[in-house]
Amino acid sequence: MIIDQIMPKSAVLHRDLRHQFLQLASCEGHYCILTDGRKIFDSSGDAAVACLGHGHPRVLKAIRQQDAIATYCATTFFAHSTSEELCQLLVDSTEGHMSKAYIVSSGSEAMEAAMKLSRQFFLEQTPAQRTRYRFISRSRSYHGITLGALSVGGHAGRRANFEPMMCNNTSVVSPCFSYRGQASHETDAMYVARLAKELEDEFIRLGPHIICAFVAEPVVGAALGCVPAVPGYFKAMKAVCEKYGALLILVEVMCGMGRTGTLHAWQDEGVVPDLQTIGKGLGGGY
């Protein structure tokens, strides 16, 4: 195969077939140690994940203790005190605003689960609500690499090769990106009002009765480069969602778990989502 001709000899199908990757020997604290002895300071937590550092002794001790008790629990049949403890901690951290937590294995899977749960929520309502199946997200957004999560994102470059396979259930509106999108004559309030009208117009264009949810990151991560919304934006977006009976899904896989100063990024302005996804910093790479 041509792949064997262009990529370094390896059984691993790396994400870049022409790149010779650095060989990692071990990780300690904030450093990645290569096989040639060089130490690299991990200033980004790898893919914005290893926020506790590598090999933290408290975390390793907890892992060993849990492994000695149980390494896998089939949730079809069993509950376990460890998952109960984690979910209760997460629920309590919302100060009474949210009531349940559902554990999956990745941020992409969390997005998929949120999409399915929002649909299932409306299936449990009156027949008039069971028509909801579509989502509205924002251009230049990224919510995960699996097909469903990729479909609900608006990142053109990451969608391009797989566009024929995308779920045809999402449309996009403009992101809240004041540096690029806010006109010189607009105040923050005027800019928010324009974006809220754009979202409402999209509800009306599609038909409000088919919209499950509006999906957005409180602080946009890699897709825009750590871009927060202007004050009042999410309050206005939630008002539009509530007007038409749709849900607000906030994606905090990258920006959540304390990275904005509060444990949950939505707590900065107090705009509570109906569903929230978290990841990365929650597990810290362990």
PDB file of N, CA and C in Angstrom, residues 80-181:
ATOM      1  N   HIS A  80     -22.939   1.524  41.184  1.00  0.00           N
ATOM      2  CA  HIS A  80     -21.738   1.417  42.014  1.00  0.00           C
ATOM      3  C   HIS A  80     -21.532   2.717  42.772  1.00  0.00           C
ATOM      4  N   SER A  81     -21.020   2.601  43.974  1.00  0.00           N
ATOM      5  CA  SER A  81     -20.873   3.770  44.849  1.00  0.00           C
ATOM      6  C   SER A  81     -19.932   4.819  44.261  1.00  0.00           C
ATOM      7  N   THR A  82     -18.928   4.403  43.489  1.00  0.00           N
ATOM      8  CA  THR A  82     -17.979   5.367  42.929  1.00  0.00           C
ATOM      9  C   THR A  82     -18.648   6.266  41.898  1.00  0.00           C
ATOM     10  N   SER A  83     -19.432   5.683  41.002  1.00  0.00           N
ATOM     11  CA  SER A  83     -20.141   6.501  40.017  1.00  0.00           C
ATOM     12  C   SER A  83     -21.205   7.359  40.688  1.00  0.00           C
ATOM     13  N   GLU A  84     -21.847   6.820  41.713  1.00  0.00           N
ATOM     14  CA  GLU A  84     -22.825   7.615  42.468  1.00  0.00           C
ATOM     15  C   GLU A  84     -22.153   8.833  43.098  1.00  0.00           C
ATOM     16  N   GLU A  85     -20.964   8.619  43.653  1.00  0.00           N
ATOM     17  CA  GLU A  85     -20.237   9.707  44.303  1.00  0.00           C
ATOM     18  C   GLU A  85     -19.848  10.788  43.298  1.00  0.00           C
ATOM     19  N   LEU A  86     -19.346  10.377  42.129  1.00  0.00           N
ATOM     20  CA  LEU A  86     -18.955  11.344  41.107  1.00  0.00           C
ATOM     21  C   LEU A  86     -20.151  12.147  40.613  1.00  0.00           C
ATOM     22  N   CYS A  87     -21.232  11.462  40.293  1.00  0.00           N
ATOM     23  CA  CYS A  87     -22.408  12.159  39.769  1.00  0.00           C
ATOM     24  C   CYS A  87     -23.003  13.103  40.804  1.00  0.00           C
ATOM     25  N   GLN A  88     -23.005  12.690  42.070  1.00  0.00           N
ATOM     26  CA  GLN A  88     -23.523  13.570  43.119  1.00  0.00           C
ATOM     27  C   GLN A  88     -22.654  14.808  43.267  1.00  0.00           C
ATOM     28  N   LEU A  89     -21.333  14.635  43.169  1.00  0.00           N
ATOM     29  CA  LEU A  89     -20.416  15.776  43.235  1.00  0.00           C
ATOM     30  C   LEU A  89     -20.704  16.763  42.111  1.00  0.00           C
ATOM     31  N   LEU A  90     -20.911  16.255  40.900  1.00  0.00           N
ATOM     32  CA  LEU A  90     -21.180  17.128  39.754  1.00  0.00           C
ATOM     33  C   LEU A  90     -22.514  17.845  39.908  1.00  0.00           C
ATOM     34  N   VAL A  91     -23.528  17.110  40.333  1.00  0.00           N
ATOM     35  CA  VAL A  91     -24.846  17.723  40.534  1.00  0.00           C
ATOM     36  C   VAL A  91     -24.777  18.800  41.611  1.00  0.00           C
ATOM     37  N   ASP A  92     -24.123  18.502  42.728  1.00  0.00           N
ATOM     38  CA  ASP A  92     -24.010  19.474  43.818  1.00  0.00           C
ATOM     39  C   ASP A  92     -23.264  20.729  43.383  1.00  0.00           C
ATOM     40  N   SER A  93     -22.324  20.576  42.456  1.00  0.00           N
ATOM     41  CA  SER A  93     -21.527  21.725  42.015  1.00  0.00           C
ATOM     42  C   SER A  93     -22.332  22.731  41.209  1.00  0.00           C
ATOM     43  N   THR A  94     -23.537  22.353  40.785  1.00  0.00           N
ATOM     44  CA  THR A  94     -24.392  23.284  40.036  1.00  0.00           C
ATOM     45  C   THR A  94     -25.326  24.065  40.956  1.00  0.00           C
ATOM     46  N   GLU A  95     -25.193  23.854  42.246  1.00  0.00           N
ATOM     47  CA  GLU A  95     -25.968  24.590  43.257  1.00  0.00           C
ATOM     48  C   GLU A  95     -27.476  24.457  43.043  1.00  0.00           C
ATOM     49  N   GLY A  96     -27.895  23.226  42.755  1.00  0.00           N
ATOM     50  CA  GLY A  96     -29.318  22.940  42.637  1.00  0.00           C
ATOM     51  C   GLY A  96     -29.917  23.161  41.268  1.00  0.00           C
ATOM     52  N   HIS A  97     -29.133  23.606  40.315  1.00  0.00           N
ATOM     53  CA  HIS A  97     -29.679  23.908  38.990  1.00  0.00           C
ATOM     54  C   HIS A  97     -29.824  22.670  38.112  1.00  0.00           C
ATOM     55  N   MET A  98     -28.989  21.662  38.325  1.00  0.00           N
ATOM     56  CA  MET A  98     -29.059  20.452  37.517  1.00  0.00           C
ATOM     57  C   MET A  98     -29.200  19.255  38.440  1.00  0.00           C
ATOM     58  N   SER A  99     -29.825  18.185  37.937  1.00  0.00           N
ATOM     59  CA  SER A  99     -30.230  17.110  38.845  1.00  0.00           C
ATOM     60  C   SER A  99     -29.634  15.741  38.540  1.00  0.00           C
ATOM     61  N   LYS A 100     -29.129  15.520  37.333  1.00  0.00           N
ATOM     62  CA  LYS A 100     -28.611  14.208  36.968  1.00  0.00           C
ATOM     63  C   LYS A 100     -27.320  14.356  36.172  1.00  0.00           C
ATOM     64  N   ALA A 101     -26.463  13.333  36.246  1.00  0.00           N
ATOM     65  CA  ALA A 101     -25.248  13.270  35.429  1.00  0.00           C
ATOM     66  C   ALA A 101     -25.171  11.896  34.786  1.00  0.00           C
ATOM     67  N   TYR A 102     -24.715  11.867  33.545  1.00  0.00           N
ATOM     68  CA  TYR A 102     -24.602  10.623  32.781  1.00  0.00           C
ATOM     69  C   TYR A 102     -23.154  10.469  32.350  1.00  0.00           C
ATOM     70  N   ILE A 103     -22.536   9.349  32.677  1.00  0.00           N
ATOM     71  CA  ILE A 103     -21.104   9.157  32.448  1.00  0.00           C
ATOM     72  C   ILE A 103     -20.858   8.423  31.131  1.00  0.00           C
ATOM     73  N   VAL A 104     -20.012   9.006  30.295  1.00  0.00           N
ATOM     74  CA  VAL A 104     -19.560   8.353  29.065  1.00  0.00           C
ATOM     75  C   VAL A 104     -18.035   8.433  29.016  1.00  0.00           C
ATOM     76  N   SER A 105     -17.440   8.115  27.876  1.00  0.00           N
ATOM     77  CA  SER A 105     -15.989   7.942  27.830  1.00  0.00           C
ATOM     78  C   SER A 105     -15.214   9.078  27.187  1.00  0.00           C
ATOM     79  N   SER A 106     -15.888  10.024  26.534  1.00  0.00           N
ATOM     80  CA  SER A 106     -15.162  11.092  25.846  1.00  0.00           C
ATOM     81  C   SER A 106     -16.075  12.283  25.619  1.00  0.00           C
ATOM     82  N   GLY A 107     -15.476  13.416  25.255  1.00  0.00           N
ATOM     83  CA  GLY A 107     -16.257  14.604  24.952  1.00  0.00           C
ATOM     84  C   GLY A 107     -17.144  14.415  23.741  1.00  0.00           C
ATOM     85  N   SER A 108     -16.635  13.738  22.723  1.00  0.00           N
ATOM     86  CA  SER A 108     -17.440  13.470  21.525  1.00  0.00           C
ATOM     87  C   SER A 108     -18.648  12.609  21.875  1.00  0.00           C
ATOM     88  N   GLU A 109     -18.419  11.600  22.693  1.00  0.00           N
ATOM     89  CA  GLU A 109     -19.519  10.732  23.109  1.00  0.00           C
ATOM     90  C   GLU A 109     -20.522  11.498  23.968  1.00  0.00           C
ATOM     91  N   ALA A 110     -20.029  12.440  24.762  1.00  0.00           N
ATOM     92  CA  ALA A 110     -20.931  13.269  25.565  1.00  0.00           C
ATOM     93  C   ALA A 110     -21.838  14.104  24.672  1.00  0.00           C
ATOM     94  N   MET A 111     -21.281  14.640  23.578  1.00  0.00           N
ATOM     95  CA  MET A 111     -22.088  15.419  22.644  1.00  0.00           C
ATOM     96  C   MET A 111     -23.138  14.542  21.973  1.00  0.00           C
ATOM     97  N   GLU A 112     -22.726  13.351  21.570  1.00  0.00           N
ATOM     98  CA  GLU A 112     -23.674  12.410  20.970  1.00  0.00           C
ATOM     99  C   GLU A 112     -24.807  12.095  21.960  1.00  0.00           C
ATOM    100  N   ALA A 113     -24.437  11.861  23.210  1.00  0.00           N
ATOM    101  CA  ALA A 113     -25.435  11.528  24.225  1.00  0.00           C
ATOM    102  C   ALA A 113     -26.387  12.694  24.461  1.00  0.00           C
ATOM    103  N   ALA A 114     -25.865  13.917  24.459  1.00  0.00           N
ATOM    104  CA  ALA A 114     -26.712  15.093  24.660  1.00  0.00           C
ATOM    105  C   ALA A 114     -27.709  15.248  23.521  1.00  0.00           C
ATOM    106  N   MET A 115     -27.263  14.982  22.294  1.00  0.00           N
ATOM    107  CA  MET A 115     -28.167  15.052  21.147  1.00  0.00           C
ATOM    108  C   MET A 115     -29.284  14.020  21.278  1.00  0.00           C
ATOM    109  N   LYS A 116     -28.915  12.796  21.615  1.00  0.00           N
ATOM    110  CA  LYS A 116     -29.911  11.737  21.744  1.00  0.00           C
ATOM    111  C   LYS A 116     -30.858  12.009  22.907  1.00  0.00           C
ATOM    112  N   LEU A 117     -30.309  12.511  24.013  1.00  0.00           N
ATOM    113  CA  LEU A 117     -31.135  12.773  25.184  1.00  0.00           C
ATOM    114  C   LEU A 117     -32.138  13.890  24.914  1.00  0.00           C
ATOM    115  N   SER A 118     -31.703  14.916  24.169  1.00  0.00           N
ATOM    116  CA  SER A 118     -32.631  16.004  23.855  1.00  0.00           C
ATOM    117  C   SER A 118     -33.789  15.500  23.001  1.00  0.00           C
ATOM    118  N   ARG A 119     -33.490  14.636  22.050  1.00  0.00           N
ATOM    119  CA  ARG A 119     -34.547  14.028  21.234  1.00  0.00           C
ATOM    120  C   ARG A 119     -35.460  13.162  22.100  1.00  0.00           C
ATOM    121  N   GLN A 120     -34.871  12.365  22.965  1.00  0.00           N
ATOM    122  CA  GLN A 120     -35.661  11.477  23.814  1.00  0.00           C
ATOM    123  C   GLN A 120     -36.544  12.266  24.774  1.00  0.00           C
ATOM    124  N   PHE A 121     -36.029  13.415  25.233  1.00  0.00           N
ATOM    125  CA  PHE A 121     -36.816  14.272  26.122  1.00  0.00           C
ATOM    126  C   PHE A 121     -38.133  14.660  25.463  1.00  0.00           C
ATOM    127  N   PHE A 122     -38.061  15.067  24.204  1.00  0.00           N
ATOM    128  CA  PHE A 122     -39.278  15.504  23.517  1.00  0.00           C
ATOM    129  C   PHE A 122     -40.179  14.334  23.139  1.00  0.00           C
ATOM    130  N   LEU A 123     -39.611  13.146  22.958  1.00  0.00           N
ATOM    131  CA  LEU A 123     -40.443  11.974  22.696  1.00  0.00           C
ATOM    132  C   LEU A 123     -41.317  11.623  23.890  1.00  0.00           C
ATOM    133  N   GLU A 124     -40.898  12.062  25.083  1.00  0.00           N
ATOM    134  CA  GLU A 124     -41.674  11.799  26.291  1.00  0.00           C
ATOM    135  C   GLU A 124     -42.733  12.867  26.545  1.00  0.00           C
ATOM    136  N   GLN A 125     -42.808  13.871  25.666  1.00  0.00           N
ATOM    137  CA  GLN A 125     -43.778  14.946  25.828  1.00  0.00           C
ATOM    138  C   GLN A 125     -45.048  14.633  25.028  1.00  0.00           C
ATOM    139  N   THR A 126     -45.859  15.648  24.820  1.00  0.00           N
ATOM    140  CA  THR A 126     -47.092  15.491  24.049  1.00  0.00           C
ATOM    141  C   THR A 126     -46.761  15.202  22.587  1.00  0.00           C
ATOM    142  N   PRO A 127     -47.695  14.639  21.817  1.00  0.00           N
ATOM    143  CA  PRO A 127     -47.435  14.350  20.405  1.00  0.00           C
ATOM    144  C   PRO A 127     -46.935  15.551  19.611  1.00  0.00           C
ATOM    145  N   ALA A 128     -47.377  16.745  19.960  1.00  0.00           N
ATOM    146  CA  ALA A 128     -46.945  17.941  19.233  1.00  0.00           C
ATOM    147  C   ALA A 128     -45.458  18.213  19.405  1.00  0.00           C
ATOM    148  N   GLN A 129     -44.872  17.739  20.509  1.00  0.00           N
ATOM    149  CA  GLN A 129     -43.453  17.965  20.771  1.00  0.00           C
ATOM    150  C   GLN A 129     -42.559  16.894  20.139  1.00  0.00           C
ATOM    151  N   ARG A 130     -43.132  15.800  19.708  1.00  0.00           N
ATOM    152  CA  ARG A 130     -42.340  14.672  19.213  1.00  0.00           C
ATOM    153  C   ARG A 130     -41.808  14.888  17.798  1.00  0.00           C
ATOM    154  N   THR A 131     -42.132  16.036  17.222  1.00  0.00           N
ATOM    155  CA  THR A 131     -41.629  16.359  15.878  1.00  0.00           C
ATOM    156  C   THR A 131     -40.234  16.969  15.922  1.00  0.00           C
ATOM    157  N   ARG A 132     -39.708  17.215  17.097  1.00  0.00           N
ATOM    158  CA  ARG A 132     -38.416  17.911  17.222  1.00  0.00           C
ATOM    159  C   ARG A 132     -37.250  16.937  16.995  1.00  0.00           C
ATOM    160  N   TYR A 133     -36.388  17.290  16.046  1.00  0.00           N
ATOM    161  CA  TYR A 133     -35.233  16.438  15.742  1.00  0.00           C
ATOM    162  C   TYR A 133     -34.022  17.230  15.258  1.00  0.00           C
ATOM    163  N   ARG A 134     -34.179  18.517  15.008  1.00  0.00           N
ATOM    164  CA  ARG A 134     -33.092  19.315  14.438  1.00  0.00           C
ATOM    165  C   ARG A 134     -32.365  20.127  15.511  1.00  0.00           C
ATOM    166  N   PHE A 135     -31.146  20.564  15.157  1.00  0.00           N
ATOM    167  CA  PHE A 135     -30.321  21.374  16.047  1.00  0.00           C
ATOM    168  C   PHE A 135     -29.856  22.627  15.305  1.00  0.00           C
ATOM    169  N   ILE A 136     -29.625  23.664  16.069  1.00  0.00           N
ATOM    170  CA  ILE A 136     -28.995  24.875  15.543  1.00  0.00           C
ATOM    171  C   ILE A 136     -27.698  25.065  16.312  1.00  0.00           C
ATOM    172  N   SER A 137     -26.601  25.166  15.607  1.00  0.00           N
ATOM    173  CA  SER A 137     -25.318  25.460  16.242  1.00  0.00           C
ATOM    174  C   SER A 137     -24.743  26.709  15.584  1.00  0.00           C
ATOM    175  N   ARG A 138     -23.449  26.904  15.697  1.00  0.00           N
ATOM    176  CA  ARG A 138     -22.844  28.130  15.180  1.00  0.00           C
ATOM    177  C   ARG A 138     -21.727  27.794  14.195  1.00  0.00           C
ATOM    178  N   SER A 139     -21.527  28.660  13.236  1.00  0.00           N
ATOM    179  CA  SER A 139     -20.419  28.465  12.312  1.00  0.00           C
ATOM    180  C   SER A 139     -19.103  28.559  13.082  1.00  0.00           C
ATOM    181  N   ARG A 140     -18.080  27.912  12.542  1.00  0.00           N
ATOM    182  CA  ARG A 140     -16.756  27.859  13.168  1.00  0.00           C
ATOM    183  C   ARG A 140     -16.828  27.290  14.588  1.00  0.00           C
ATOM    184  N   SER A 141     -17.630  26.253  14.731  1.00  0.00           N
ATOM    185  CA  SER A 141     -17.741  25.557  16.019  1.00  0.00           C
ATOM    186  C   SER A 141     -17.307  24.110  15.839  1.00  0.00           C
ATOM    187  N   TYR A 142     -16.857  23.514  16.923  1.00  0.00           N
ATOM    188  CA  TYR A 142     -16.416  22.119  16.899  1.00  0.00           C
ATOM    189  C   TYR A 142     -16.858  21.455  18.191  1.00  0.00           C
ATOM    190  N   HIS A 143     -17.607  20.360  18.056  1.00  0.00           N
ATOM    191  CA  HIS A 143     -18.168  19.707  19.236  1.00  0.00           C
ATOM    192  C   HIS A 143     -17.836  18.224  19.327  1.00  0.00           C
ATOM    193  N   GLY A 144     -16.883  17.759  18.522  1.00  0.00           N
ATOM    194  CA  GLY A 144     -16.471  16.369  18.617  1.00  0.00           C
ATOM    195  C   GLY A 144     -16.179  15.758  17.263  1.00  0.00           C
ATOM    196  N   ILE A 145     -15.462  14.623  17.295  1.00  0.00           N
ATOM    197  CA  ILE A 145     -14.938  14.032  16.068  1.00  0.00           C
ATOM    198  C   ILE A 145     -15.802  12.908  15.509  1.00  0.00           C
ATOM    199  N   THR A 146     -16.707  12.354  16.297  1.00  0.00           N
ATOM    200  CA  THR A 146     -17.592  11.311  15.785  1.00  0.00           C
ATOM    201  C   THR A 146     -18.610  11.926  14.835  1.00  0.00           C
ATOM    202  N   LEU A 147     -19.256  11.113  14.011  1.00  0.00           N
ATOM    203  CA  LEU A 147     -20.086  11.657  12.936  1.00  0.00           C
ATOM    204  C   LEU A 147     -21.236  12.526  13.441  1.00  0.00           C
ATOM    205  N   GLY A 148     -21.909  12.087  14.507  1.00  0.00           N
ATOM    206  CA  GLY A 148     -23.003  12.891  15.027  1.00  0.00           C
ATOM    207  C   GLY A 148     -22.528  14.209  15.592  1.00  0.00           C
ATOM    208  N   ALA A 149     -21.466  14.159  16.396  1.00  0.00           N
ATOM    209  CA  ALA A 149     -20.911  15.378  16.984  1.00  0.00           C
ATOM    210  C   ALA A 149     -20.345  16.298  15.915  1.00  0.00           C
ATOM    211  N   LEU A 150     -19.708  15.724  14.903  1.00  0.00           N
ATOM    212  CA  LEU A 150     -19.175  16.517  13.801  1.00  0.00           C
ATOM    213  C   LEU A 150     -20.302  17.175  13.015  1.00  0.00           C
ATOM    214  N   SER A 151     -21.422  16.481  12.897  1.00  0.00           N
ATOM    215  CA  SER A 151     -22.572  17.017  12.170  1.00  0.00           C
ATOM    216  C   SER A 151     -23.164  18.241  12.847  1.00  0.00           C
ATOM    217  N   VAL A 152     -23.148  18.254  14.175  1.00  0.00           N
ATOM    218  CA  VAL A 152     -23.751  19.373  14.892  1.00  0.00           C
ATOM    219  C   VAL A 152     -22.794  20.549  15.027  1.00  0.00           C
ATOM    220  N   GLY A 153     -21.550  20.366  14.603  1.00  0.00           N
ATOM    221  CA  GLY A 153     -20.581  21.460  14.601  1.00  0.00           C
ATOM    222  C   GLY A 153     -20.592  22.205  13.280  1.00  0.00           C
ATOM    223  N   GLY A 154     -19.979  23.386  13.288  1.00  0.00           N
ATOM    224  CA  GLY A 154     -19.936  24.205  12.086  1.00  0.00           C
ATOM    225  C   GLY A 154     -18.528  24.482  11.615  1.00  0.00           C
ATOM    226  N   HIS A 155     -17.623  23.531  11.819  1.00  0.00           N
ATOM    227  CA  HIS A 155     -16.227  23.700  11.417  1.00  0.00           C
ATOM    228  C   HIS A 155     -16.060  23.138  10.007  1.00  0.00           C
ATOM    229  N   ALA A 156     -16.033  24.025   9.013  1.00  0.00           N
ATOM    230  CA  ALA A 156     -16.049  23.604   7.610  1.00  0.00           C
ATOM    231  C   ALA A 156     -14.877  22.703   7.259  1.00  0.00           C
ATOM    232  N   GLY A 157     -13.689  23.032   7.743  1.00  0.00           N
ATOM    233  CA  GLY A 157     -12.507  22.252   7.408  1.00  0.00           C
ATOM    234  C   GLY A 157     -12.573  20.830   7.920  1.00  0.00           C
ATOM    235  N   ARG A 158     -13.077  20.654   9.130  1.00  0.00           N
ATOM    236  CA  ARG A 158     -13.142  19.313   9.711  1.00  0.00           C
ATOM    237  C   ARG A 158     -14.317  18.504   9.161  1.00  0.00           C
ATOM    238  N   ARG A 159     -15.302  19.188   8.621  1.00  0.00           N
ATOM    239  CA  ARG A 159     -16.455  18.509   8.035  1.00  0.00           C
ATOM    240  C   ARG A 159     -16.221  18.092   6.582  1.00  0.00           C
ATOM    241  N   ALA A 160     -15.345  18.811   5.883  1.00  0.00           N
ATOM    242  CA  ALA A 160     -15.276  18.758   4.423  1.00  0.00           C
ATOM    243  C   ALA A 160     -15.213  17.341   3.853  1.00  0.00           C
ATOM    244  N   ASN A 161     -14.262  16.537   4.294  1.00  0.00           N
ATOM    245  CA  ASN A 161     -14.087  15.198   3.720  1.00  0.00           C
ATOM    246  C   ASN A 161     -15.260  14.267   3.994  1.00  0.00           C
ATOM    247  N   PHE A 162     -16.021  14.580   5.034  1.00  0.00           N
ATOM    248  CA  PHE A 162     -17.080  13.669   5.465  1.00  0.00           C
ATOM    249  C   PHE A 162     -18.479  14.241   5.230  1.00  0.00           C
ATOM    250  N   GLU A 163     -18.560  15.352   4.517  1.00  0.00           N
ATOM    251  CA  GLU A 163     -19.836  16.033   4.316  1.00  0.00           C
ATOM    252  C   GLU A 163     -20.932  15.104   3.792  1.00  0.00           C
ATOM    253  N   PRO A 164     -20.635  14.222   2.825  1.00  0.00           N
ATOM    254  CA  PRO A 164     -21.708  13.329   2.347  1.00  0.00           C
ATOM    255  C   PRO A 164     -22.248  12.386   3.420  1.00  0.00           C
ATOM    256  N   MET A 165     -21.476  12.190   4.487  1.00  0.00           N
ATOM    257  CA  MET A 165     -21.881  11.268   5.548  1.00  0.00           C
ATOM    258  C   MET A 165     -22.536  11.975   6.728  1.00  0.00           C
ATOM    259  N   MET A 166     -22.521  13.312   6.726  1.00  0.00           N
ATOM    260  CA  MET A 166     -23.033  14.060   7.856  1.00  0.00           C
ATOM    261  C   MET A 166     -24.538  13.865   8.037  1.00  0.00           C
ATOM    262  N   CYS A 167     -24.974  13.927   9.282  1.00  0.00           N
ATOM    263  CA  CYS A 167     -26.404  13.922   9.573  1.00  0.00           C
ATOM    264  C   CYS A 167     -26.993  15.250   9.102  1.00  0.00           C
ATOM    265  N   ASN A 168     -28.049  15.184   8.339  1.00  0.00           N
ATOM    266  CA  ASN A 168     -28.661  16.401   7.799  1.00  0.00           C
ATOM    267  C   ASN A 168     -29.715  16.931   8.767  1.00  0.00           C
ATOM    268  N   ASN A 169     -29.256  17.296   9.959  1.00  0.00           N
ATOM    269  CA  ASN A 169     -30.210  17.727  10.987  1.00  0.00           C
ATOM    270  C   ASN A 169     -29.759  18.986  11.723  1.00  0.00           C
ATOM    271  N   THR A 170     -28.791  19.711  11.153  1.00  0.00           N
ATOM    272  CA  THR A 170     -28.235  20.874  11.844  1.00  0.00           C
ATOM    273  C   THR A 170     -28.045  22.033  10.877  1.00  0.00           C
ATOM    274  N   SER A 171     -28.397  23.221  11.324  1.00  0.00           N
ATOM    275  CA  SER A 171     -28.068  24.443  10.593  1.00  0.00           C
ATOM    276  C   SER A 171     -27.274  25.346  11.529  1.00  0.00           C
ATOM    277  N   VAL A 172     -26.618  26.347  10.976  1.00  0.00           N
ATOM    278  CA  VAL A 172     -25.743  27.188  11.791  1.00  0.00           C
ATOM    279  C   VAL A 172     -26.113  28.656  11.677  1.00  0.00           C
ATOM    280  N   VAL A 173     -25.832  29.372  12.761  1.00  0.00           N
ATOM    281  CA  VAL A 173     -25.935  30.830  12.787  1.00  0.00           C
ATOM    282  C   VAL A 173     -24.551  31.379  13.125  1.00  0.00           C
ATOM    283  N   SER A 174     -24.427  32.685  13.158  1.00  0.00           N
ATOM    284  CA  SER A 174     -23.130  33.314  13.409  1.00  0.00           C
ATOM    285  C   SER A 174     -22.669  33.074  14.843  1.00  0.00           C
ATOM    286  N   PRO A 175     -21.368  32.915  15.053  1.00  0.00           N
ATOM    287  CA  PRO A 175     -20.847  32.828  16.418  1.00  0.00           C
ATOM    288  C   PRO A 175     -20.826  34.207  17.062  1.00  0.00           C
ATOM    289  N   CYS A 176     -20.707  34.233  18.375  1.00  0.00           N
ATOM    290  CA  CYS A 176     -20.522  35.510  19.075  1.00  0.00           C
ATOM    291  C   CYS A 176     -19.023  35.781  19.127  1.00  0.00           C
ATOM    292  N   PHE A 177     -18.528  36.467  18.117  1.00  0.00           N
ATOM    293  CA  PHE A 177     -17.098  36.711  17.931  1.00  0.00           C
ATOM    294  C   PHE A 177     -16.944  38.205  17.680  1.00  0.00           C
ATOM    295  N   SER A 178     -16.920  38.968  18.770  1.00  0.00           N
ATOM    296  CA  SER A 178     -17.004  40.425  18.650  1.00  0.00           C
ATOM    297  C   SER A 178     -15.856  41.018  17.854  1.00  0.00           C
ATOM    298  N   TYR A 179     -14.673  40.433  17.935  1.00  0.00           N
ATOM    299  CA  TYR A 179     -13.511  40.971  17.223  1.00  0.00           C
ATOM    300  C   TYR A 179     -13.737  40.973  15.718  1.00  0.00           C
ATOM    301  N   ARG A 180     -14.395  39.930  15.221  1.00  0.00           N
ATOM    302  CA  ARG A 180     -14.655  39.818  13.787  1.00  0.00           C
ATOM    303  C   ARG A 180     -16.067  40.242  13.397  1.00  0.00           C
ATOM    304  N   GLY A 181     -17.031  40.012  14.284  1.00  0.00           N
ATOM    305  CA  GLY A 181     -18.421  40.154  13.875  1.00  0.00           C
ATOM    306  C   GLY A 181     -19.144  41.394  14.336  1.00  0.00           C
TER     307      GLY A 181
END
